[in-house]
Coordinates of C-alpha atoms and ligand atoms in Angstrom, one line a residue:
X1 CA 5.3 31.5 -7.1
X2 CA 3.4 28.7 -8.7
X3 CA 5.7 25.7 -9.3
X4 CA 4.9 24.6 -12.9
X5 CA 4.2 21.0 -13.1
X6 CA 3.8 19.6 -16.6
X7 CA 0.8 17.6 -17.0
X8 CA -0.8 15.3 -19.6
X9 CA -4.4 14.7 -20.2
X10 CA -5.6 11.3 -19.2
X11 CA -9.3 10.9 -19.8
X12 CA -11.0 13.6 -17.8
X13 CA -8.2 13.7 -15.2
X14 CA -4.8 15.1 -15.1
X15 CA -1.8 12.9 -14.2
X16 CA 0.7 15.1 -12.4
X17 CA 4.2 14.3 -13.3
X18 CA 6.4 14.0 -10.3
X19 CA 3.5 12.5 -8.2
X20 CA 4.5 9.1 -6.8
X21 CA 2.4 6.1 -7.4
X22 CA 3.3 4.2 -4.2
X23 CA -0.1 5.4 -2.8
X24 CA -2.8 5.0 -5.5
X25 CA -6.0 6.7 -4.3
X26 CA -9.3 6.0 -5.9
X27 CA -11.2 8.9 -4.4
X28 CA -12.5 10.4 -1.2
X29 CA -14.3 7.6 0.7
X30 CA -15.9 9.6 3.5
X31 CA -15.5 12.6 5.7
X32 CA -16.1 12.0 9.4
X33 CA -17.0 14.8 11.8
X34 CA -16.9 14.6 15.6
X35 CA -19.9 16.6 16.8
X36 CA -21.7 17.4 20.0
X37 CA -25.1 16.2 18.9
X38 CA -25.1 13.9 15.8
X39 CA -28.8 13.5 15.7
X40 CA -29.4 17.2 15.3
X41 CA -26.4 17.7 12.9
X42 CA -27.8 15.0 10.7
X43 CA -31.1 16.8 10.5
X44 CA -29.3 20.0 9.5
X45 CA -27.3 18.3 6.7
X46 CA -30.5 16.6 5.4
X47 CA -32.7 19.7 5.5
X48 CA -30.3 22.4 4.6
X49 CA -27.7 20.6 2.4
X50 CA -29.9 17.9 0.9
X51 CA -28.0 14.9 2.1
X52 CA -29.9 11.5 2.2
X53 CA -30.1 9.2 5.2
X54 CA -27.7 6.3 4.4
X55 CA -26.4 4.3 7.4
X56 CA -26.4 4.2 11.2
X57 CA -24.5 2.7 14.1
X58 CA -25.3 3.3 17.8
X59 CA -26.8 1.8 20.9
X60 CA -29.3 -0.1 18.8
X61 CA -26.5 -1.8 16.8
X62 CA -24.5 -2.7 19.9
X63 CA -22.2 0.3 20.3
X64 CA -21.9 1.6 23.8
X65 CA -19.8 4.7 23.7
X66 CA -20.8 6.6 20.5
X67 CA -23.2 6.7 17.6
X68 CA -22.7 7.6 13.9
X69 CA -25.1 8.8 11.2
X70 CA -23.9 8.4 7.6
X71 CA -25.4 10.8 5.0
X72 CA -24.9 10.6 1.3
X73 CA -25.3 12.8 -1.8
X74 CA -24.1 11.3 -5.0
X75 CA -20.4 10.5 -4.4
X76 CA -20.1 12.3 -1.1
X77 CA -20.5 10.5 2.2
X78 CA -20.5 12.4 5.5
X79 CA -20.3 10.6 8.9
X80 CA -21.5 12.4 12.0
X81 CA -20.2 10.8 15.1
X82 CA -21.0 11.8 18.7
X83 CA -19.8 10.4 22.0
X84 CA -22.3 8.8 24.5
X85 CA -19.9 9.1 27.4
X86 CA -17.7 11.8 28.7
X87 CA -14.6 9.6 29.1
X88 CA -13.9 9.3 25.3
X89 CA -11.3 10.6 22.8
X90 CA -14.3 11.8 20.8
X91 CA -15.6 13.9 23.7
X92 CA -12.0 15.2 24.3
X93 CA -11.8 16.2 20.6
X94 CA -15.1 18.1 20.8
X95 CA -14.1 19.8 24.1
X96 CA -11.0 21.2 22.5
X97 CA -12.0 21.8 18.9
X98 CA -15.8 22.1 18.9
X99 CA -17.6 20.3 16.0
X100 CA -15.1 19.6 13.2
X101 CA -13.6 17.2 10.7
X102 CA -11.7 14.3 12.3
X103 CA -11.3 11.9 9.4
X104 CA -10.6 12.5 5.7
X105 CA -11.0 8.9 4.5
X106 CA -9.4 7.9 1.2
X107 CA -10.5 4.9 -0.9
X108 CA -7.7 2.6 -1.8
X109 CA -7.2 -0.8 -3.3
X110 CA -4.9 -2.0 -0.5
X111 CA -5.2 -0.4 3.0
X112 CA -2.4 -2.5 4.4
X113 CA 0.0 -1.4 1.7
X114 CA -1.1 2.2 2.1
X115 CA -0.3 2.1 5.8
X116 CA 3.1 0.5 5.2
X117 CA 4.1 2.9 2.4
X118 CA 3.1 6.0 4.4
X119 CA 4.3 5.0 7.9
X120 CA 7.7 3.8 6.4
X121 CA 8.0 7.3 5.0
X122 CA 7.4 8.9 8.3
X123 CA 3.7 9.1 8.9
X124 CA 2.5 8.8 12.5
X125 CA 0.2 5.8 12.9
X126 CA -3.4 6.4 13.9
X127 CA -4.9 2.9 13.2
X128 CA -3.1 -0.3 12.4
X129 CA -4.5 -2.2 9.4
X130 CA -7.7 -3.7 10.8
X131 CA -10.1 -6.2 9.1
X132 CA -13.8 -5.6 10.0
X133 CA -16.4 -8.1 8.9
X134 CA -20.2 -8.6 8.9
X135 CA -22.7 -10.5 6.7
X136 CA -21.9 -8.2 3.8
X137 CA -18.2 -9.0 3.6
X138 CA -15.1 -7.4 4.9
X139 CA -13.4 -4.0 4.9
X140 CA -9.8 -3.3 5.7
X141 CA -9.0 0.1 7.2
X142 CA -5.8 1.7 8.4
X143 CA -5.0 5.3 9.4
X144 CA -2.3 8.0 9.8
X145 CA -2.2 11.4 11.3
X146 CA -2.0 14.6 9.2
X147 CA -2.1 18.2 10.4
X148 CA -3.4 18.9 14.0
X149 CA -5.5 16.0 15.3
X150 CA -6.9 15.3 11.8
X151 CA -6.4 11.8 10.3
X152 CA -6.5 10.0 7.0
X153 CA -8.1 6.6 7.1
X154 CA -7.4 4.3 4.1
X155 CA -10.4 2.2 3.2
X156 CA -10.2 -1.0 1.2
X157 CA -13.7 -2.2 0.4
X158 CA -13.4 -4.5 -2.6
X159 CA -14.8 -7.4 -0.7
X160 CA -17.7 -5.5 0.8
X161 CA -21.2 -4.7 -0.4
X162 CA -23.0 -3.5 2.7
X163 CA -24.5 0.0 3.2
X164 CA -21.3 1.6 4.6
X165 CA -18.9 -0.3 6.9
X166 CA -19.3 -3.5 8.9
X167 CA -21.4 -2.8 12.0
X168 CA -23.5 -0.1 10.2
X169 CA -27.1 -0.8 9.3
X170 CA -29.1 0.9 6.5
X171 CA -30.7 4.0 7.8
X172 CA -34.3 4.2 6.7
X173 CA -36.1 7.5 7.4
X174 CA -39.5 8.9 6.7
X175 CA -38.0 12.3 6.3
X176 CA -36.2 12.6 3.0
X177 CA -35.7 16.1 1.6
X178 CA -34.5 16.2 -2.0
X179 CA -30.8 16.6 -2.7
X180 CA -29.4 20.0 -3.8
X181 CA -27.1 18.7 -6.6
X182 CA -23.8 18.1 -4.8
X183 CA -21.8 15.6 -6.9
X184 CA -18.4 15.0 -5.3
X185 CA -15.7 16.5 -3.0
X186 CA -13.7 18.8 -5.2
X187 CA -11.0 19.7 -2.6
X188 CA -10.6 19.9 1.2
X189 CA -8.5 22.7 2.7
X190 CA -6.3 22.5 5.8
X191 CA -5.4 25.5 7.9
X192 CA -2.0 25.1 9.7
X193 CA -0.2 27.5 12.1
X194 CA 2.4 30.2 11.5
X195 CA 5.4 28.9 9.4
X196 CA 4.0 25.4 9.2
X197 CA 2.7 25.3 5.6
X198 CA 5.9 24.0 4.0
X199 CA 6.3 21.3 6.6
X200 CA 2.8 20.0 5.6
X201 CA 3.6 20.4 1.9
X202 CA 6.6 18.2 2.4
X203 CA 4.5 15.7 4.3
X204 CA 2.1 15.3 1.4
X205 CA 5.0 15.1 -1.0
X206 CA 7.2 12.7 0.9
X207 CA 4.7 10.6 2.8
X208 CA 1.7 10.6 0.4
X209 CA 3.5 11.1 -3.0
X210 CA 1.5 14.2 -3.8
X211 CA 2.8 17.2 -5.9
X212 CA 2.5 20.9 -5.2
X213 CA 0.8 22.2 -8.4
X214 CA -0.3 25.7 -7.5
X215 CA 1.1 28.2 -4.9
X216 CA -0.2 31.5 -3.8
X217 CA 1.8 33.9 -1.6
X218 CA 0.8 36.8 0.6
X219 CA 1.5 39.2 -2.2
X220 CA -1.3 37.5 -4.2
X221 CA -3.7 36.8 -1.3
X222 CA -4.1 39.9 0.8
X223 CA -6.4 42.7 1.5
X224 CA -5.8 46.0 3.3
X225 CA -5.9 44.1 6.6
X226 CA -4.9 40.5 6.4
X227 CA -3.0 38.0 4.3
X228 CA -2.5 34.3 3.9
X229 CA -0.3 31.8 1.9
X230 CA -1.6 28.7 0.3
X231 CA -0.1 25.7 -1.6
X232 CA -2.3 23.2 -3.4
X233 CA -1.3 19.6 -3.1
X234 CA -2.7 16.9 -5.5
X235 CA -2.3 13.2 -5.8
X236 CA -1.2 11.7 -9.2
X237 CA -4.6 11.3 -10.8
X238 CA -5.9 14.7 -9.6
X239 CA -8.9 13.2 -7.7
X240 CA -7.6 14.3 -4.3
X241 CA -6.7 17.9 -3.8
X242 CA -5.6 19.4 -0.5
X243 CA -4.7 23.1 -0.4
X244 CA -2.8 24.0 2.7
X245 CA -3.1 27.5 4.2
X246 CA -1.0 29.4 6.7
X247 CA -1.5 32.9 8.1
X248 CA 0.7 35.7 6.9
X249 CA 1.5 39.0 8.5
X250 CA -1.1 41.8 8.0
X251 CA -2.3 44.9 9.8
X252 CA -5.1 42.9 11.5
X253 CA -5.8 39.2 12.3
X254 CA -6.3 37.0 9.3
X255 CA -9.1 34.5 8.9
X256 CA -6.6 31.7 9.2
X257 CA -5.5 33.0 12.6
X258 CA -9.1 33.3 13.7
X259 CA -9.6 29.7 12.7
X260 CA -6.5 28.4 14.5
X261 CA -7.6 30.4 17.6
X262 CA -11.1 29.0 17.7
X263 CA -10.3 25.5 16.6
X264 CA -7.4 25.5 19.0
X265 CA -5.0 24.2 16.4
X266 CA -4.7 23.1 12.8
X267 CA -7.7 21.5 11.1
X268 CA -9.9 21.3 8.1
X269 CA -11.0 24.8 7.0
X270 CA -13.4 24.1 4.2
X271 CA -14.9 21.3 2.1
X272 CA -15.5 22.2 -1.5
X273 CA -18.3 20.3 -3.2
X274 CA -18.9 20.2 -6.9
X275 CA -22.2 20.8 -8.6
X276 CA -23.2 20.9 -12.3
X277 CA -25.7 23.7 -11.7
X278 CA -24.6 26.2 -9.1
X279 CA -27.6 28.5 -9.6
X280 CA -30.0 25.7 -8.9
X281 CA -27.9 24.4 -5.9
X282 CA -27.5 27.8 -4.3
X283 CA -31.1 28.9 -4.9
X284 CA -32.2 25.7 -3.2
X285 CA -29.8 26.0 -0.3
X286 CA -30.7 29.6 0.4
X287 CA -34.4 28.6 0.4
X288 CA -33.5 26.0 3.1
X289 CA -31.8 28.6 5.3
X290 CA -28.1 28.2 4.5
X291 CA -26.1 31.4 5.0
X292 CA -23.5 32.5 2.5
X293 CA -20.9 35.2 2.5
X294 CA -22.3 38.4 1.1
X295 CA -21.8 39.5 -2.5
X296 CA -18.9 41.7 -3.5
X297 CA -19.7 45.3 -4.7
X298 CA -21.5 45.8 -8.0
X299 CA -18.2 46.7 -9.7
X300 CA -17.1 43.1 -9.3
X301 CA -20.0 41.9 -11.5
X302 CA -19.4 44.7 -14.1
X303 CA -15.9 43.5 -14.5
X304 CA -16.8 39.9 -15.2
X305 CA -16.8 40.1 -19.0
X306 CA -13.3 41.6 -19.0
X307 CA -12.0 39.0 -16.5
X308 CA -13.5 36.1 -18.5
X309 CA -12.1 37.4 -21.8
X310 CA -12.2 34.6 -24.4
X311 CA -14.3 32.4 -22.1
X312 CA -17.2 34.9 -21.9
X313 CA -18.7 33.5 -25.1
X314 CA -19.2 30.1 -23.5
X315 CA -20.7 31.5 -20.3
X316 CA -24.4 30.4 -20.1
X317 CA -25.2 31.9 -16.7
X318 CA -26.8 35.3 -16.4
X319 CA -24.5 37.7 -14.5
X320 CA -27.5 39.5 -12.9
X321 CA -28.6 36.1 -11.5
X322 CA -25.1 35.3 -10.2
X323 CA -25.0 38.7 -8.5
X324 CA -28.4 38.2 -6.9
X325 CA -27.1 34.9 -5.4
X326 CA -23.7 36.3 -4.6
X327 CA -21.9 33.7 -6.7
X328 CA -18.3 34.5 -7.6
X329 CA -16.7 33.9 -11.0
X330 CA -13.1 33.3 -12.0
X331 CA -11.3 32.1 -15.1
X332 CA -7.9 30.6 -16.0
X333 CA -6.4 29.5 -19.3
X334 CA -8.7 26.5 -19.7
X335 CA -12.1 27.8 -18.7
X336 CA -14.0 29.5 -16.0
X337 CA -15.5 28.5 -12.6
X338 CA -18.3 29.6 -10.4
X339 CA -18.0 29.4 -6.6
X340 CA -19.6 30.6 -3.4
X341 CA -18.7 30.1 0.3
X342 CA -21.1 29.5 3.2
X343 CA -20.6 31.2 6.6
X344 CA -19.1 28.8 9.2
X345 CA -21.6 26.0 10.0
X346 CA -20.8 26.0 13.7
X347 CA -20.8 28.7 16.4
X348 CA -17.1 28.7 16.5
X349 CA -15.9 30.5 13.3
X350 CA -14.2 27.3 11.9
X351 CA -15.4 25.0 9.2
X352 CA -17.4 26.2 6.2
X353 CA -18.3 24.9 2.8
X354 CA -17.6 26.0 -0.8
X355 CA -19.9 25.2 -3.7
X356 CA -18.0 25.1 -7.0
X357 CA -19.0 24.6 -10.6
X358 CA -16.1 24.0 -12.9
X359 CA -16.5 25.0 -16.5
X360 CA -13.1 23.9 -17.7
X361 CA -11.1 25.9 -15.1
X362 CA -8.8 23.9 -12.8
X363 CA -7.8 26.7 -10.5
X364 CA -9.3 27.7 -7.1
X365 CA -10.6 31.1 -7.8
X366 CA -7.4 33.1 -7.1
X367 CA -9.1 36.1 -8.9
X368 CA -11.7 36.0 -6.2
X369 CA -9.5 35.9 -3.2
X370 CA -9.5 39.6 -2.6
X371 CA -13.3 39.9 -2.9
X372 CA -13.8 36.8 -0.8
X373 CA -11.4 37.9 2.0
X374 CA -13.0 41.3 2.2
X375 CA -16.3 39.6 2.6
X376 CA -14.9 37.3 5.4
X377 CA -13.4 40.4 7.1
X378 CA -16.8 42.0 7.2
X379 CA -17.9 38.9 9.2
X380 CA -14.8 39.0 11.4
X381 CA -15.5 42.7 12.1
X382 CA -19.0 41.7 13.4
X383 CA -17.5 38.9 15.5
X384 CA -14.9 41.3 17.0
X385 CA -12.1 39.0 15.8
X386 CA -10.4 41.0 13.1
Ligands
FE2_401 FE1 -11.6 26.1 -1.9

């Protein structure tokens, strides 16, 4: 059951009591993917997701073994990195996992202290504190492992005003599709193996000072066929939220098992991006060819007024329009939220995206889990992996 954590309002954010302040986090700095062909992936994220060309490093800037494209949309920065040689940890990563998230980078005031605080509490080191410099100043980065082969890199950039990181040049392109209204990373979800959820909950509590502020068990998250368990971890100021999922016993294979099978281990399952106007964002993404999970049955939309209750009067969106776009709706005490999930964006059924518009609600759409999982199971059925 959900562990209640008392919270107090602090500006627009919540400060979670019980969260430790030994690791103050300013926000998500960037998300780095290891991919088989960064040039083509960058084109996809520009065209379909509305990201803007931002920075680049590769052969032309003196790198010999890899190249990276940095894309930006408001506060979100994605880095797409590809190996240029076979003998490379990046190539090994792709061979095992396919395209996926390697780095969830966190913006900090002091990357050396972040490294010391976390490694002294048991984190496994990925990158010793390292100072990188160029004509724009200096950046200090350090890194630790989290679930699977995924890492957190701490980025201290208070003495830097270059385009991204030292060694990167501004990426100017003649091809600049408009953005689709993504604002910031709302949360990033990790899938871990059988019985491993609590170990990672403890990691985020003990090593990173996070708190577990919402929990869902298999009695709440299940369909006729499959189930999962999830615990939502948050840092103290609420800017960083990492739900952790593990599979639970069901009649058939759960989507978490399918992920673990195809990713060959634990990894990032989805990135949720916030928008202020989900109808506009999703309409635009559909026009650009992004595939979303199918809409739940009509009865789901007929029940929305009852589910929203007191929040129905503040709802501006037309339910017919939400239904047409397959957008889901959920509510909690504080408000409602609108959300939709893409299909996986690689051939392996692994990473996908969530688009979320929060209208006061702080939850994760628990009321939609059943409808959502039934929709995922229809896809699993087609893949023969249910
Ligand atoms: Fe989510």
